[in-house]
XYZ file of C-alpha atoms in Angstrom:
619
model
C -99.177 -160.820 -98.213
C -99.022 -160.054 -94.466
C -101.175 -157.363 -92.879
C -98.134 -155.184 -92.059
C -96.827 -155.426 -95.634
C -100.263 -154.540 -97.010
C -100.469 -151.541 -94.673
C -96.981 -150.353 -95.677
C -97.898 -150.662 -99.355
C -101.046 -148.550 -98.827
C -99.064 -145.913 -96.944
C -96.454 -145.661 -99.705
C -99.151 -145.485 -102.375
C -101.039 -142.743 -100.523
C -97.799 -140.729 -100.175
C -97.068 -141.145 -103.872
C -100.597 -140.059 -104.780
C -100.238 -136.951 -102.615
C -96.891 -136.067 -104.206
C -98.197 -136.657 -107.727
C -101.293 -134.548 -107.076
C -99.150 -131.659 -105.795
C -96.931 -131.854 -108.891
C -99.992 -131.952 -111.175
C -101.321 -128.735 -109.598
C -97.992 -126.928 -109.438
C -97.993 -125.277 -112.857
C -101.259 -123.435 -112.226
C -102.447 -124.161 -108.673
C -106.024 -123.521 -107.693
C -107.274 -122.437 -104.294
C -107.991 -123.949 -101.804
C -107.308 -127.492 -103.033
C -103.601 -126.890 -103.635
C -103.188 -125.274 -100.214
C -104.870 -128.236 -98.484
C -102.563 -130.677 -100.294
C -99.455 -128.751 -99.271
C -100.530 -128.579 -95.632
C -101.218 -132.315 -95.595
C -97.784 -132.957 -97.082
C -96.213 -130.605 -94.527
C -97.907 -132.430 -91.654
C -96.545 -135.754 -92.908
C -93.028 -134.316 -93.212
C -93.135 -132.850 -89.706
C -94.121 -136.257 -88.297
C -91.059 -137.689 -90.098
C -88.864 -134.970 -88.495
C -88.292 -133.357 -91.901
C -88.943 -129.934 -90.394
C -87.293 -127.787 -93.060
C -89.109 -129.585 -95.892
C -92.389 -129.407 -93.984
C -91.963 -125.674 -93.429
C -91.259 -125.184 -97.152
C -94.671 -126.696 -97.971
C -96.406 -124.549 -95.342
C -94.864 -121.415 -96.867
C -96.196 -122.355 -100.309
C -99.651 -123.087 -98.850
C -100.181 -119.411 -97.902
C -101.858 -116.895 -100.247
C -102.153 -119.173 -103.284
C -104.771 -117.011 -105.021
C -103.039 -113.734 -104.160
C -99.783 -114.993 -105.665
C -101.568 -115.243 -109.025
C -102.534 -111.579 -108.663
C -98.967 -110.680 -107.670
C -97.469 -112.395 -110.725
C -99.924 -110.578 -113.003
C -99.255 -107.217 -111.312
C -95.465 -107.538 -111.591
C -95.647 -108.596 -115.231
C -97.956 -105.724 -116.142
C -95.558 -103.352 -114.411
C -92.607 -104.896 -116.263
C -94.301 -104.379 -119.628
C -94.898 -100.701 -118.862
C -91.281 -100.166 -117.835
C -89.978 -101.933 -120.916
C -92.209 -99.906 -123.218
C -91.049 -96.639 -121.622
C -87.342 -97.390 -121.447
C -87.154 -99.798 -124.409
C -84.226 -101.298 -122.420
C -81.848 -98.929 -124.233
C -80.528 -97.387 -121.047
C -78.691 -98.976 -118.156
C -81.527 -97.877 -115.868
C -84.038 -99.677 -118.071
C -82.000 -102.891 -117.922
C -81.715 -102.655 -114.125
C -85.462 -102.003 -113.822
C -86.137 -105.088 -115.930
C -83.833 -107.232 -113.779
C -85.400 -106.001 -110.563
C -88.925 -106.632 -111.831
C -87.942 -110.159 -112.894
C -86.529 -110.835 -109.406
C -89.716 -109.560 -107.769
C -91.756 -111.715 -110.151
C -89.771 -114.810 -109.143
C -90.753 -114.270 -105.482
C -94.339 -115.314 -106.277
C -93.750 -118.123 -108.796
C -95.140 -121.617 -108.203
C -92.227 -124.044 -108.174
C -91.115 -127.059 -106.189
C -91.367 -126.284 -102.464
C -87.930 -125.421 -101.051
C -86.887 -124.037 -97.693
C -86.632 -120.245 -98.138
C -82.883 -119.892 -97.636
C -83.196 -116.153 -98.321
C -84.435 -115.904 -94.718
C -80.784 -116.162 -93.675
C -80.115 -112.883 -95.471
C -82.682 -110.952 -93.417
C -81.456 -108.624 -90.656
C -80.695 -110.855 -87.631
C -82.721 -108.487 -85.428
C -85.976 -109.561 -87.094
C -87.978 -112.488 -85.747
C -90.353 -114.109 -88.240
C -93.232 -116.119 -86.762
C -95.145 -118.169 -89.337
C -98.540 -119.464 -88.091
C -100.545 -121.930 -90.203
C -103.998 -123.265 -89.399
C -104.795 -126.961 -89.913
C -108.485 -127.798 -90.148
C -109.123 -131.476 -89.498
C -111.597 -133.992 -90.949
C -115.064 -132.590 -91.624
C -113.851 -129.093 -90.676
C -111.384 -129.215 -93.578
C -114.260 -129.962 -95.964
C -116.325 -127.136 -94.454
C -113.460 -124.709 -95.125
C -113.697 -125.712 -98.789
C -117.386 -124.852 -98.954
C -119.075 -128.071 -97.853
C -121.482 -127.198 -95.028
C -121.437 -124.338 -92.499
C -118.059 -122.735 -91.727
C -116.106 -124.429 -88.917
C -115.216 -121.176 -87.166
C -118.710 -121.213 -85.682
C -117.932 -124.425 -83.822
C -114.228 -124.770 -83.133
C -110.662 -123.583 -83.564
C -108.048 -125.080 -85.888
C -104.853 -126.851 -84.977
C -101.870 -124.512 -85.384
C -98.343 -125.023 -86.635
C -96.040 -122.238 -85.449
C -92.605 -121.868 -87.007
C -90.184 -119.326 -85.540
C -87.137 -118.025 -87.360
C -84.843 -115.023 -87.174
C -82.407 -113.732 -89.744
C -78.656 -114.166 -89.933
C -76.489 -117.204 -90.543
C -76.910 -118.409 -86.969
C -80.667 -117.907 -86.880
C -82.480 -120.669 -85.015
C -85.476 -122.457 -86.530
C -88.043 -124.215 -84.354
C -91.572 -125.472 -84.958
C -94.446 -126.420 -82.683
C -97.853 -128.063 -83.175
C -100.628 -126.563 -81.036
C -103.732 -128.720 -80.776
C -107.272 -127.423 -80.543
C -107.733 -126.251 -76.942
C -109.846 -128.271 -74.556
C -113.212 -126.858 -73.505
C -114.785 -123.925 -75.269
C -116.495 -120.573 -75.006
C -120.239 -120.076 -74.762
C -120.445 -118.967 -78.389
C -118.266 -121.782 -79.736
C -114.796 -120.309 -80.305
C -112.639 -117.199 -80.108
C -113.461 -116.457 -83.726
C -117.206 -116.676 -83.185
C -116.881 -114.585 -80.021
C -114.917 -111.910 -81.889
C -117.554 -111.750 -84.631
C -120.267 -111.326 -81.982
C -118.371 -108.510 -80.219
C -117.752 -106.640 -83.481
C -121.341 -107.023 -84.665
C -122.672 -105.710 -81.331
C -120.166 -102.855 -81.528
C -121.530 -101.868 -84.954
C -125.084 -101.870 -83.585
C -124.084 -99.654 -80.636
C -122.256 -97.175 -82.888
C -125.292 -96.996 -85.145
C -128.238 -97.015 -82.731
C -127.093 -95.621 -79.351
C -125.349 -92.345 -80.208
C -128.209 -90.335 -78.737
C -128.269 -92.239 -75.420
C -124.812 -91.512 -73.972
C -125.303 -93.419 -70.709
C -126.394 -96.618 -72.471
C -123.788 -96.074 -75.186
C -120.871 -96.012 -72.743
C -122.288 -98.865 -70.696
C -122.403 -101.135 -73.774
C -119.012 -99.880 -74.928
C -117.529 -100.908 -71.586
C -119.084 -104.360 -71.954
C -117.479 -104.788 -75.368
C -114.214 -103.476 -73.942
C -114.312 -106.137 -71.189
C -115.377 -108.923 -73.574
C -112.522 -108.237 -75.975
C -110.022 -108.175 -73.108
C -111.254 -111.614 -72.014
C -110.984 -112.840 -75.608
C -107.407 -111.582 -75.979
C -106.472 -113.168 -72.633
C -108.015 -116.456 -73.829
C -105.982 -116.283 -77.038
C -102.788 -115.793 -75.050
C -103.257 -118.120 -72.084
C -105.939 -120.639 -73.057
C -105.016 -121.367 -76.663
C -101.285 -120.589 -76.884
C -100.433 -121.424 -73.260
C -96.642 -121.578 -72.779
C -96.136 -121.596 -76.576
C -96.807 -117.852 -76.570
C -93.074 -117.469 -75.926
C -92.602 -118.316 -79.630
C -94.081 -114.913 -80.517
C -91.667 -112.865 -78.419
C -88.993 -110.776 -80.150
C -85.264 -110.922 -79.475
C -83.837 -108.654 -76.776
C -82.291 -105.363 -77.924
C -80.024 -104.126 -75.150
C -76.672 -105.791 -74.513
C -77.244 -105.939 -70.739
C -80.518 -107.848 -71.207
C -78.930 -110.231 -73.718
C -76.058 -110.838 -71.288
C -78.525 -111.639 -68.479
C -80.463 -114.063 -70.702
C -77.296 -115.854 -71.875
C -75.934 -116.087 -68.342
C -79.124 -117.610 -66.928
C -79.419 -119.998 -69.882
C -75.836 -121.193 -69.391
C -76.387 -121.747 -65.687
C -79.563 -123.764 -66.374
C -77.750 -125.911 -68.978
C -74.896 -126.498 -66.509
C -77.376 -127.523 -63.817
C -79.003 -130.025 -66.178
C -75.638 -131.486 -67.163
C -74.732 -131.929 -63.487
C -77.904 -133.995 -63.165
C -76.769 -136.194 -66.076
C -79.216 -134.683 -68.568
C -77.800 -133.866 -71.998
C -79.445 -130.955 -73.820
C -80.119 -130.873 -77.578
C -79.874 -127.690 -79.656
C -83.681 -127.466 -79.961
C -84.122 -127.966 -76.215
C -81.604 -125.216 -75.488
C -83.442 -122.862 -77.849
C -86.736 -123.615 -76.115
C -85.223 -123.154 -72.646
C -83.834 -119.778 -73.719
C -87.281 -118.732 -74.954
C -88.921 -119.806 -71.682
C -86.366 -117.791 -69.725
C -86.843 -114.744 -71.955
C -90.622 -115.017 -71.512
C -90.514 -116.090 -67.850
C -92.124 -112.945 -66.447
C -95.139 -113.416 -68.772
C -95.713 -117.067 -67.822
C -97.676 -118.329 -64.849
C -95.974 -120.979 -62.705
C -98.244 -123.642 -64.240
C -97.439 -122.516 -67.789
C -93.715 -122.514 -67.068
C -93.821 -126.028 -65.604
C -95.920 -127.311 -68.527
C -93.357 -125.801 -70.874
C -90.482 -127.584 -69.169
C -92.365 -130.891 -69.153
C -93.167 -130.685 -72.870
C -89.724 -129.507 -73.921
C -87.823 -132.089 -71.869
C -90.442 -134.808 -72.481
C -90.593 -135.814 -68.841
C -93.005 -135.998 -65.892
C -93.603 -133.597 -63.034
C -92.172 -136.037 -60.453
C -88.770 -136.002 -62.139
C -86.172 -134.586 -59.694
C -84.781 -132.491 -62.549
C -88.065 -130.577 -62.820
C -88.161 -130.006 -59.062
C -84.600 -128.708 -59.141
C -85.228 -126.419 -62.108
C -88.454 -124.952 -60.689
C -86.694 -124.245 -57.386
C -83.750 -122.640 -59.167
C -86.003 -120.368 -61.242
C -87.805 -119.293 -58.086
C -84.531 -117.818 -56.832
C -84.098 -116.011 -60.167
C -87.582 -114.461 -60.156
C -86.515 -110.900 -59.185
C -83.719 -110.906 -61.759
C -85.852 -112.272 -64.597
C -88.597 -109.754 -63.825
C -86.323 -107.126 -65.430
C -86.911 -108.754 -68.833
C -90.637 -107.977 -68.661
C -90.044 -104.347 -69.614
C -86.965 -105.010 -71.745
C -86.802 -103.491 -75.214
C -87.455 -106.074 -77.956
C -86.552 -106.232 -81.635
C -89.258 -106.422 -84.338
C -91.533 -109.437 -84.798
C -93.079 -110.137 -88.211
C -96.222 -112.284 -88.027
C -97.281 -114.396 -91.010
C -100.895 -115.333 -90.223
C -103.133 -117.779 -92.074
C -106.403 -116.642 -93.629
C -108.871 -117.250 -90.763
C -106.751 -116.547 -87.686
C -105.574 -113.196 -89.119
C -108.908 -111.755 -87.921
C -107.731 -111.960 -84.287
C -105.885 -109.040 -82.599
C -102.620 -110.918 -81.934
C -100.663 -107.715 -81.300
C -102.820 -106.859 -78.274
C -101.988 -109.882 -76.132
C -100.238 -108.728 -72.951
C -96.919 -110.278 -73.888
C -96.770 -108.344 -77.198
C -98.352 -105.090 -76.017
C -95.008 -103.234 -75.985
C -93.276 -105.266 -78.715
C -92.885 -103.885 -82.269
C -95.067 -106.200 -84.372
C -95.866 -106.188 -88.065
C -98.042 -108.470 -90.196
C -97.358 -109.831 -93.645
C -99.678 -112.140 -95.646
C -96.969 -114.619 -96.654
C -93.214 -115.016 -96.839
C -93.470 -114.379 -100.595
C -94.461 -110.782 -99.789
C -91.635 -110.480 -97.268
C -89.148 -111.685 -99.873
C -90.527 -109.314 -102.516
C -90.483 -106.241 -100.262
C -87.011 -106.877 -98.834
C -85.726 -107.300 -102.382
C -87.383 -104.129 -103.618
C -86.143 -102.071 -100.690
C -82.694 -103.733 -100.718
C -82.865 -105.108 -97.193
C -81.384 -108.487 -98.117
C -77.771 -108.720 -96.993
C -76.889 -110.929 -99.965
C -79.061 -111.973 -102.893
C -77.859 -115.109 -104.705
C -74.237 -114.147 -103.891
C -74.600 -111.002 -105.995
C -73.184 -107.638 -104.866
C -75.751 -105.485 -103.075
C -75.582 -102.721 -105.671
C -76.903 -105.030 -108.411
C -80.366 -104.669 -106.892
C -81.833 -101.412 -108.091
C -84.403 -99.960 -105.659
C -87.430 -98.305 -107.183
C -87.560 -95.603 -104.542
C -85.166 -93.038 -103.129
C -85.802 -94.181 -99.562
C -82.750 -94.316 -97.326
C -82.299 -97.887 -96.105
C -80.414 -98.825 -92.927
C -79.586 -102.392 -91.976
C -82.814 -103.279 -90.174
C -85.601 -101.338 -91.850
C -86.852 -98.731 -94.278
C -86.347 -95.065 -93.408
C -88.933 -92.576 -94.622
C -88.675 -88.818 -94.846
C -91.604 -87.199 -92.967
C -91.089 -83.958 -94.885
C -92.289 -85.808 -98.002
C -95.901 -86.339 -96.967
C -99.429 -85.829 -98.251
C -102.666 -85.947 -96.256
C -106.341 -86.305 -97.134
C -108.637 -85.253 -94.276
C -112.407 -85.747 -94.205
C -112.826 -86.036 -97.987
C -116.486 -87.034 -97.620
C -117.251 -83.856 -95.636
C -119.267 -85.929 -93.152
C -116.754 -86.069 -90.275
C -116.649 -82.432 -89.096
C -115.322 -83.385 -85.660
C -112.324 -85.162 -87.207
C -111.562 -82.107 -89.332
C -111.857 -79.733 -86.355
C -109.498 -81.847 -84.254
C -106.870 -82.714 -86.853
C -106.778 -79.896 -89.410
C -104.922 -77.376 -87.178
C -102.324 -80.034 -86.342
C -101.783 -81.274 -89.901
C -101.590 -77.774 -91.354
C -99.040 -76.722 -88.746
C -96.947 -79.853 -89.471
C -96.980 -79.915 -93.257
C -98.856 -76.800 -94.370
C -101.997 -76.420 -96.455
C -100.189 -77.151 -99.716
C -99.282 -80.725 -98.641
C -102.826 -82.034 -98.346
C -106.572 -81.632 -98.653
C -109.130 -80.974 -95.913
C -112.861 -81.286 -96.444
C -112.677 -81.748 -100.203
C -112.760 -84.724 -102.540
C -109.321 -85.619 -103.944
C -108.738 -86.267 -107.624
C -107.518 -89.813 -108.268
C -104.356 -88.499 -109.908
C -103.496 -86.523 -106.746
C -103.514 -89.699 -104.669
C -101.550 -91.640 -107.287
C -98.895 -88.953 -107.475
C -98.539 -88.747 -103.693
C -98.147 -92.542 -103.420
C -95.504 -92.611 -106.133
C -93.502 -89.507 -105.164
C -93.885 -89.129 -101.386
C -92.827 -91.160 -98.350
C -95.966 -90.834 -96.177
C -99.638 -90.781 -97.190
C -102.085 -89.993 -94.345
C -105.805 -90.615 -94.884
C -108.424 -89.726 -92.250
C -111.942 -90.552 -93.383
C -114.293 -93.461 -93.927
C -112.813 -96.832 -94.799
C -109.470 -97.160 -96.593
C -110.065 -94.447 -99.204
C -110.648 -97.003 -101.972
C -113.648 -94.874 -102.981
C -111.163 -92.290 -104.282
C -108.529 -94.722 -105.598
C -109.998 -98.158 -106.458
C -107.889 -101.146 -105.474
C -107.579 -102.403 -109.049
C -105.997 -99.048 -109.968
C -103.801 -99.084 -106.873
C -102.035 -102.385 -107.617
C -100.870 -101.026 -110.991
C -98.792 -98.320 -109.262
C -95.176 -98.473 -108.158
C -95.767 -97.148 -104.642
C -93.113 -95.371 -102.649
C -95.266 -94.062 -99.782
C -96.151 -95.691 -96.480
C -99.928 -95.190 -96.123
C -101.451 -94.423 -92.719
C -105.144 -95.129 -93.227
C -107.154 -93.927 -90.253
C -110.611 -95.207 -91.178
C -112.933 -98.040 -90.169
C -111.718 -101.493 -91.295
C -108.927 -99.954 -93.406
C -106.584 -102.751 -92.317
C -109.144 -105.534 -92.562
C -108.697 -108.534 -94.864
C -111.941 -110.201 -95.931
C -112.688 -113.179 -98.144
C -115.570 -113.381 -100.589
C -116.459 -116.888 -99.522
C -114.414 -119.620 -97.886
C -112.422 -120.853 -100.845
C -110.405 -117.732 -101.640
C -107.715 -115.821 -99.801
C -108.847 -112.771 -97.831
C -107.843 -109.504 -99.410
C -108.231 -105.773 -98.884
C -106.330 -102.480 -98.935
C -103.237 -103.889 -97.114
C -102.763 -106.576 -99.785
C -103.148 -104.025 -102.591
C -100.630 -101.602 -101.100
C -98.087 -104.401 -100.574
C -98.682 -105.631 -104.140
C -97.974 -102.092 -105.321
C -94.660 -102.130 -103.439
C -95.376 -99.949 -100.401
C -92.871 -100.814 -97.655
C -95.664 -100.918 -95.078
C -99.135 -99.755 -94.079
C -101.001 -98.791 -90.892
C -104.734 -99.460 -90.656
C -107.654 -100.582 -88.492
C -108.900 -104.180 -88.314
C -112.533 -103.243 -87.720
C -114.990 -100.404 -87.150
C -113.752 -97.695 -84.755
C -115.146 -94.417 -83.399
C -113.789 -91.157 -84.821
C -112.871 -89.504 -81.494
C -110.875 -92.501 -80.255
C -109.281 -92.990 -83.657
C -108.195 -89.332 -83.629
C -106.577 -89.819 -80.219
C -104.568 -92.687 -81.697
C -103.651 -90.651 -84.796
C -102.441 -87.635 -82.818
C -100.383 -89.760 -80.429
C -98.836 -91.607 -83.393
C -97.884 -88.322 -85.105
C -96.525 -86.973 -81.822
C -94.290 -90.016 -81.371
C -93.083 -90.246 -84.959
C -92.725 -86.548 -85.767
C -92.963 -84.661 -82.524
C -96.074 -83.177 -84.136
C -96.794 -80.736 -81.304
C -93.230 -80.326 -80.070
C -90.994 -79.897 -83.099
C -88.902 -76.767 -83.493
C -90.756 -75.549 -86.551
C -94.116 -75.386 -84.718
C -95.171 -72.386 -82.732
C -96.645 -72.987 -79.306
C -100.386 -72.967 -79.795
C -103.701 -73.815 -78.224
C -104.922 -76.688 -80.397
C -108.508 -76.281 -79.306
C -110.535 -74.642 -82.127
C -112.517 -71.498 -81.221
C -115.895 -72.193 -79.597
C -114.997 -75.869 -79.357
C -113.483 -75.973 -75.874
C -114.880 -79.447 -75.202
C -112.644 -80.843 -77.933
C -109.529 -80.060 -75.907
C -109.995 -83.093 -73.673
C -110.463 -85.365 -76.696
C -106.776 -85.204 -77.592
C -103.987 -86.712 -75.479
C -101.175 -84.566 -74.130
C -97.875 -84.812 -76.079
C -95.484 -87.616 -75.011
C -92.195 -86.769 -73.359
C -90.017 -88.635 -75.875
C -90.148 -89.264 -79.610
C -90.241 -92.763 -81.099
C -89.108 -92.844 -84.745
C -89.728 -96.585 -85.185
C -93.227 -97.004 -86.613
C -93.922 -100.403 -85.006
C -92.970 -99.154 -81.541
C -94.909 -95.930 -82.034
C -98.068 -97.888 -82.931
C -97.605 -100.146 -79.896
C -97.236 -97.085 -77.642
C -100.265 -95.375 -79.218
C -102.741 -98.224 -78.635
C -103.144 -97.597 -74.854
C -103.982 -93.911 -75.413
C -107.420 -94.832 -76.780
C -110.280 -94.727 -74.288
C -111.697 -98.026 -75.505
C -109.630 -101.212 -75.804
C -111.631 -102.097 -78.911
C -110.103 -99.130 -80.783
C -106.518 -99.702 -79.680
C -106.676 -103.414 -80.502
C -107.871 -102.593 -84.034
C -104.635 -100.770 -84.960
C -102.249 -102.977 -86.960
C -99.199 -102.560 -89.190
C -98.480 -104.512 -92.361
C -95.145 -104.811 -94.147
C -91.543 -104.099 -93.135
C -90.162 -102.371 -90.031
C -90.028 -98.637 -90.830
C -88.572 -95.613 -89.069
C -88.877 -91.890 -89.722
C -85.962 -89.547 -90.265
C -85.537 -86.423 -88.129
C -88.517 -84.238 -89.037
C -86.697 -81.008 -88.239
C -83.698 -81.736 -90.443
C -83.706 -80.229 -93.897
C -83.668 -83.524 -95.812
C -86.540 -82.965 -98.161
């Protein structure tokens, strides 16, 4: 047997072993072994240009352990519905069908490309980012030795997709970046910044000068970290994260420039593939956010050529003449981006990179959650060729074509339940009571668990301002048993944080539990924040979404409490215009915080959501 034949035989055997092992684990997959197998299979398929099959395996590699919890939660919910309705009514039958469909979203079956993505609103851009730990680092992620995040960063596979029948699908491998930071990696640097921030918040409150000096240092360090994430690690590939243009004039400009570039390339005897055209369009759309070096590197990689190629010289010169025109796209309105982030890299503040700072961005743990939520809230255009009305929503939310609409009149708030944040209560209570009244919430008192449950089931918005995510008053294991209607806004330290109990399980937290319970979305904080800065964010968010201090029903008032004149400067002035889209409102509220660390902590999970007119009588 020749050496080449022997090598080919070993390769085929290793592929067969990998496939057999995946099949053996499919009926009841364990974490993280099953996830590692799927990612290895995906990598092999990508190298064989089987991009759709490779992506299917990456999708199934996300949130393996959480999918077990989701299946259990949906089945428990189905049993309760069946016992109540006894399937004797048409509503009971529809409920049973809907629950079965939601259950199927999380099942472990043969990996297939999620064709349901085509039924998503074409305005949405889904960006799926998977981490690939190599060699010894892969073993460390499974519990053998110290965690790799102390030493390095993973390789990334980014897949970009947007809804509709004509939605493009492109993938890109991003290797571990060359060089490194003094502390080892972006992840290690972030952990250091957050730990030092906790120490400052705890130990330096009495020394204001030193407190603000250290706060500024952390502010500067996080800005450097976010810039490194955008320009050092992602480089020109950051254009994959950018949303589609909204306005017709901007789309027309992008299409016109793209066509002229393609024509120029054809004149120089260079044919352009569909993938290359998609990449060129992305580079043009992102041109104002790319340095000249990044743009040139992008062209070289996409066209697989060298810098001395006359085509590159011609293209770079042509784009130089277009610079003023393309600069208009920097401030152009963008459609929503939904990020699907793997379990380690989700710790990073992706939404705060300069390119995404004004873009509506939401997070979701896996595409299984996206499928489940769009099904529940009837945002799929078509579901298995069935008429839209065969899907029975479990809420009364009004649903337009591109997102969930919530009624701000149907709200409930819990303010300072621990009675240990008097400043928060002084700043926010007058505003919340003027918006919704005293009967729509609690201030300075401990809520009964049933009150929270009822508000989550019957209302559209649940606002919590206190410590953490409020799980002290409604435990997470009780939460996932609910059929949530409300969109929670949890303004507390680390309320939006996902943490893992060890390296071999999926990170979880309040966002996962609310999505498991069916909430269309959730707003929270990635890490510890200060109450004054968090209140500034909260007030600006309410101003944008509801016109909290400008709506017709509110009397003109001085929001500063008596004998607390210093608090007046703690709150931002009302914005000139309202912004009913939650993702845009969050993006516009981040800069209002005094410290970048607070603004960067604010994240949204779930579907794009917008509020109805607060002044209309639609309650």
